[in-house]
XYZ file of C-alpha atoms in Angstrom:
299
model
C -19.491 -28.453 -1.845
C -16.210 -29.455 -0.184
C -16.704 -30.350 3.483
C -12.966 -29.991 4.064
C -13.419 -26.261 3.459
C -16.071 -26.111 6.178
C -13.716 -27.976 8.500
C -10.847 -25.603 7.661
C -13.089 -22.635 8.483
C -14.052 -24.148 11.856
C -10.434 -24.962 12.689
C -9.378 -21.373 11.968
C -12.107 -20.101 14.306
C -11.303 -22.696 16.996
C -7.619 -21.755 17.037
C -8.174 -18.010 16.806
C -6.481 -17.417 13.465
C -4.872 -18.889 10.365
C -1.344 -19.060 11.769
C -2.318 -20.930 14.932
C -4.584 -23.302 13.001
C -1.867 -24.022 10.438
C 0.609 -24.787 13.217
C -1.838 -27.067 15.047
C -2.908 -28.928 11.891
C 0.578 -29.009 10.357
C -0.819 -27.506 7.172
C 0.383 -24.547 5.113
C -1.313 -21.338 6.158
C -1.969 -20.627 2.475
C -4.071 -23.797 2.122
C -6.334 -22.762 4.992
C -6.690 -19.253 3.598
C -7.560 -20.692 0.194
C -10.119 -23.067 1.740
C -11.913 -20.245 3.560
C -11.810 -17.994 0.499
C -13.252 -20.826 -1.613
C -16.031 -21.394 0.936
C -16.877 -17.679 1.018
C -17.083 -17.636 -2.776
C -19.363 -20.679 -2.870
C -21.653 -19.255 -0.183
C -21.574 -15.770 -1.656
C -20.830 -14.064 1.654
C -17.923 -12.930 3.810
C -17.357 -15.201 6.824
C -14.276 -13.636 8.427
C -13.021 -10.084 8.774
C -9.225 -10.183 8.644
C -7.025 -7.487 10.201
C -3.323 -7.436 11.043
C -4.001 -7.999 14.755
C -7.150 -10.097 15.010
C -9.718 -12.176 13.215
C -13.435 -11.524 13.626
C -16.462 -13.518 12.561
C -19.116 -11.749 10.507
C -22.772 -12.371 11.310
C -22.870 -14.961 8.523
C -19.671 -16.531 9.862
C -21.070 -16.771 13.389
C -24.254 -18.412 12.086
C -22.334 -20.928 9.974
C -19.895 -21.765 12.765
C -22.748 -22.302 15.223
C -24.457 -24.698 12.799
C -21.524 -26.809 11.580
C -18.778 -26.755 14.241
C -20.406 -29.331 16.542
C -21.179 -31.983 13.897
C -17.770 -31.538 12.270
C -16.103 -31.876 15.668
C -18.031 -35.107 16.276
C -16.957 -36.439 12.878
C -13.307 -35.711 13.730
C -13.704 -37.554 17.032
C -15.348 -40.537 15.334
C -12.626 -40.676 12.695
C -9.905 -40.467 15.343
C -11.580 -43.206 17.391
C -11.951 -45.457 14.339
C -8.255 -45.042 13.542
C -7.342 -45.766 17.175
C -9.357 -49.009 17.077
C -7.105 -50.029 14.239
C -4.135 -49.538 16.547
C -3.122 -46.007 15.558
C -3.565 -42.956 17.793
C -2.757 -39.739 15.981
C -3.337 -35.994 15.903
C -2.255 -33.337 18.381
C -3.045 -33.591 22.085
C -3.166 -30.161 23.759
C -2.710 -30.023 27.524
C -2.526 -27.266 30.136
C -1.326 -27.924 33.687
C -0.245 -25.982 36.789
C 3.527 -25.639 37.101
C 3.942 -27.583 40.326
C 2.266 -30.630 38.775
C 3.125 -30.349 35.105
C 6.851 -29.813 35.517
C 7.335 -33.070 37.433
C 4.534 -35.460 36.527
C 3.612 -35.095 32.862
C 6.908 -35.434 31.010
C 7.397 -39.157 31.548
C 3.765 -39.908 30.634
C 3.998 -37.782 27.481
C 7.229 -39.495 26.444
C 5.734 -42.948 27.015
C 2.585 -42.148 25.047
C 4.524 -40.632 22.132
C 6.867 -43.631 22.033
C 3.875 -45.991 21.869
C 2.039 -43.880 19.273
C 4.474 -42.362 16.727
C 1.703 -40.462 14.911
C 0.682 -38.547 18.041
C 1.940 -35.042 18.835
C 1.699 -33.572 22.341
C 1.658 -29.878 23.246
C 1.923 -29.105 26.983
C 1.521 -25.590 28.394
C 2.724 -25.365 31.998
C 0.961 -22.410 33.593
C 1.624 -20.435 36.761
C -1.894 -18.991 36.925
C -5.281 -20.674 36.775
C -6.050 -21.765 33.214
C -9.150 -20.442 31.478
C -10.999 -23.627 30.587
C -10.636 -24.568 26.949
C -10.312 -21.014 25.655
C -7.241 -22.166 23.745
C -8.770 -25.394 22.476
C -7.173 -27.691 25.056
C -8.089 -31.377 25.162
C -7.178 -31.712 28.859
C -6.824 -29.009 31.496
C -5.286 -30.190 34.763
C -6.431 -28.092 37.710
C -5.302 -27.947 41.326
C -8.406 -25.940 42.245
C -11.325 -27.976 43.564
C -13.832 -27.974 40.689
C -17.137 -26.439 41.703
C -19.891 -24.798 39.729
C -18.474 -25.960 36.408
C -20.610 -26.159 33.304
C -22.346 -29.468 32.664
C -20.321 -29.592 29.440
C -17.111 -30.145 31.460
C -16.191 -33.669 32.591
C -14.071 -33.883 35.771
C -11.798 -36.737 36.799
C -9.628 -36.910 39.905
C -6.209 -38.163 38.783
C -3.583 -37.378 41.428
C -3.172 -36.615 45.120
C 0.331 -35.252 45.663
C 1.993 -35.252 49.067
C 2.778 -31.774 50.363
C 5.001 -30.697 53.213
C 6.383 -27.607 54.936
C 9.910 -26.641 53.906
C 12.326 -23.885 54.924
C 16.038 -23.093 54.831
C 18.181 -24.618 57.602
C 19.460 -21.140 58.506
C 15.926 -19.897 59.169
C 14.988 -22.903 61.301
C 18.210 -22.620 63.301
C 16.676 -19.409 64.712
C 13.301 -21.090 65.367
C 14.047 -24.377 67.090
C 10.800 -24.472 69.058
C 8.419 -25.207 66.124
C 6.626 -28.359 67.279
C 3.019 -27.866 66.136
C 1.152 -25.977 63.394
C 0.214 -23.150 65.769
C 3.939 -22.388 66.222
C 4.096 -21.277 62.563
C 2.549 -17.958 63.641
C 6.059 -16.836 64.660
C 7.457 -17.478 61.169
C 7.036 -15.713 57.809
C 4.925 -17.810 55.445
C 5.172 -18.237 51.666
C 1.691 -18.969 50.337
C 0.113 -19.985 47.053
C -2.218 -17.700 45.149
C -5.356 -19.491 46.362
C -4.214 -20.183 49.937
C -6.282 -18.838 52.818
C -5.728 -21.673 55.283
C -3.276 -24.557 55.651
C -4.833 -27.694 57.140
C -2.873 -30.373 59.013
C -3.759 -33.813 60.383
C -2.034 -35.599 63.249
C -1.628 -39.363 63.544
C -4.389 -39.454 66.193
C -6.827 -37.804 63.764
C -6.703 -34.284 65.184
C -7.045 -31.622 62.453
C -5.649 -28.120 62.783
C -5.978 -25.168 60.428
C -3.799 -22.052 60.429
C -4.604 -18.754 58.756
C -2.369 -17.721 55.840
C -4.248 -14.694 54.564
C -1.353 -12.347 55.337
C 1.787 -14.188 54.146
C 5.226 -12.660 53.589
C 5.000 -13.812 49.962
C 2.045 -14.887 47.857
C 2.541 -16.453 44.425
C 0.860 -19.066 42.289
C 4.310 -19.981 40.983
C 5.681 -22.841 43.078
C 9.166 -22.129 41.717
C 9.068 -18.614 43.173
C 7.974 -19.943 46.562
C 10.697 -22.586 46.444
C 13.427 -20.015 45.741
C 12.141 -17.787 48.521
C 12.225 -20.718 50.946
C 15.795 -21.609 49.921
C 16.774 -17.956 50.440
C 15.570 -18.184 54.039
C 12.627 -15.825 53.570
C 9.951 -18.066 55.021
C 8.183 -21.398 55.236
C 6.621 -22.807 52.071
C 4.041 -25.533 51.626
C 5.164 -27.364 48.483
C 4.715 -30.821 46.967
C 7.428 -33.173 48.158
C 8.443 -34.188 44.637
C 8.897 -30.565 43.578
C 11.563 -29.829 46.191
C 13.067 -33.309 46.632
C 16.377 -32.348 44.987
C 16.878 -29.284 47.210
C 15.962 -31.298 50.283
C 18.550 -33.944 49.363
C 21.199 -31.244 48.878
C 20.519 -29.788 52.330
C 19.223 -26.493 50.961
C 15.896 -27.156 52.706
C 14.674 -28.962 55.797
C 11.200 -30.347 56.406
C 9.116 -28.978 59.259
C 6.514 -30.832 61.310
C 6.847 -34.196 59.516
C 4.536 -35.727 62.111
C 1.715 -33.484 60.843
C 0.321 -34.381 57.403
C -0.483 -31.478 55.097
C -3.591 -31.626 52.989
C -2.472 -33.141 49.645
C -2.503 -31.238 46.381
C -5.382 -32.825 44.496
C -5.166 -32.658 40.721
C -8.256 -32.924 38.547
C -8.414 -33.529 34.811
C -11.038 -31.336 33.179
C -12.258 -32.486 29.759
C -14.661 -30.937 27.267
C -17.946 -32.814 27.578
C -17.974 -34.874 24.404
C -20.019 -37.931 23.534
C -16.766 -39.787 22.943
C -13.496 -39.295 24.782
C -10.925 -39.013 21.963
C -8.447 -41.868 21.794
C -5.503 -39.483 22.251
C -7.017 -38.250 25.534
C -7.848 -41.747 26.665
C -4.330 -43.152 26.162
C -2.778 -40.176 27.988
C -5.083 -40.468 30.995
C -4.513 -44.229 31.077
C -0.755 -43.609 31.156
C -1.152 -41.045 33.914
C -3.284 -43.432 35.935
C -0.617 -46.144 35.660
C 2.084 -43.714 36.815
C -0.042 -42.518 39.730
C -0.694 -46.108 40.818
C 2.987 -47.007 40.536
C 3.939 -44.143 42.830
C 2.057 -42.706 45.769
C -0.048 -40.253 43.807
C -3.127 -42.375 43.175
C -6.300 -40.441 44.076
């Protein structure tokens, strides 16, 4: 009995098909297909139903996957950790992150980690919508949504607190020169995120004020869309300062109410609850922590 064939079967199921598994493992698709066919022949039963559009587990396949996927996954983690202790981090690290964070804060960390570990590959999906946890076999999912009610199998770490501010086009603010406090925003069109219902502000003296944003001029989970709308003079956007720094420097945007601090964008790293944190995950989070501490994004 070849345990590599069992592992190939589990990898095909984990990645949702032979093509995706072959790409992730950097193996020929034909070798995975042969491994599963060999396993089916040895077990004397069909494990997968193959169609042109999807792959489906048979009852026997579901039973086998349920029994062997966890121990095989633990063996892969142990092997990866043993290799890392010898100084080599390898494999493929799969990450999902919201656009506003991923586009500006992950690239330098990924480059640094890959330079330090030549055998490591990194795949980063930058999403505009909330990511479905680990449905696509991610190792790390960064989330800007406060984690609550998550499964006990998910480990949460707070990794970043990004400064946010209010930004609008100079032309728009030239027509609204009397904006001096958060309550004055009621006279302006607002450009809100997908999850926004209230914007909270804090003054230097500790006073906190919240304004309702349930009926904005524009609502989008895509920070790039909100940024373009703000530049076009269509409203006031609450965006992370790093995301719009270039447009602010070019004079395409001005900052409103700088004396009032917006609630920061808190980023959490969500990890599958494993007995061991894989070395590839550990080195990436360590690199991110160093970058956060070097800047002003430490949680």
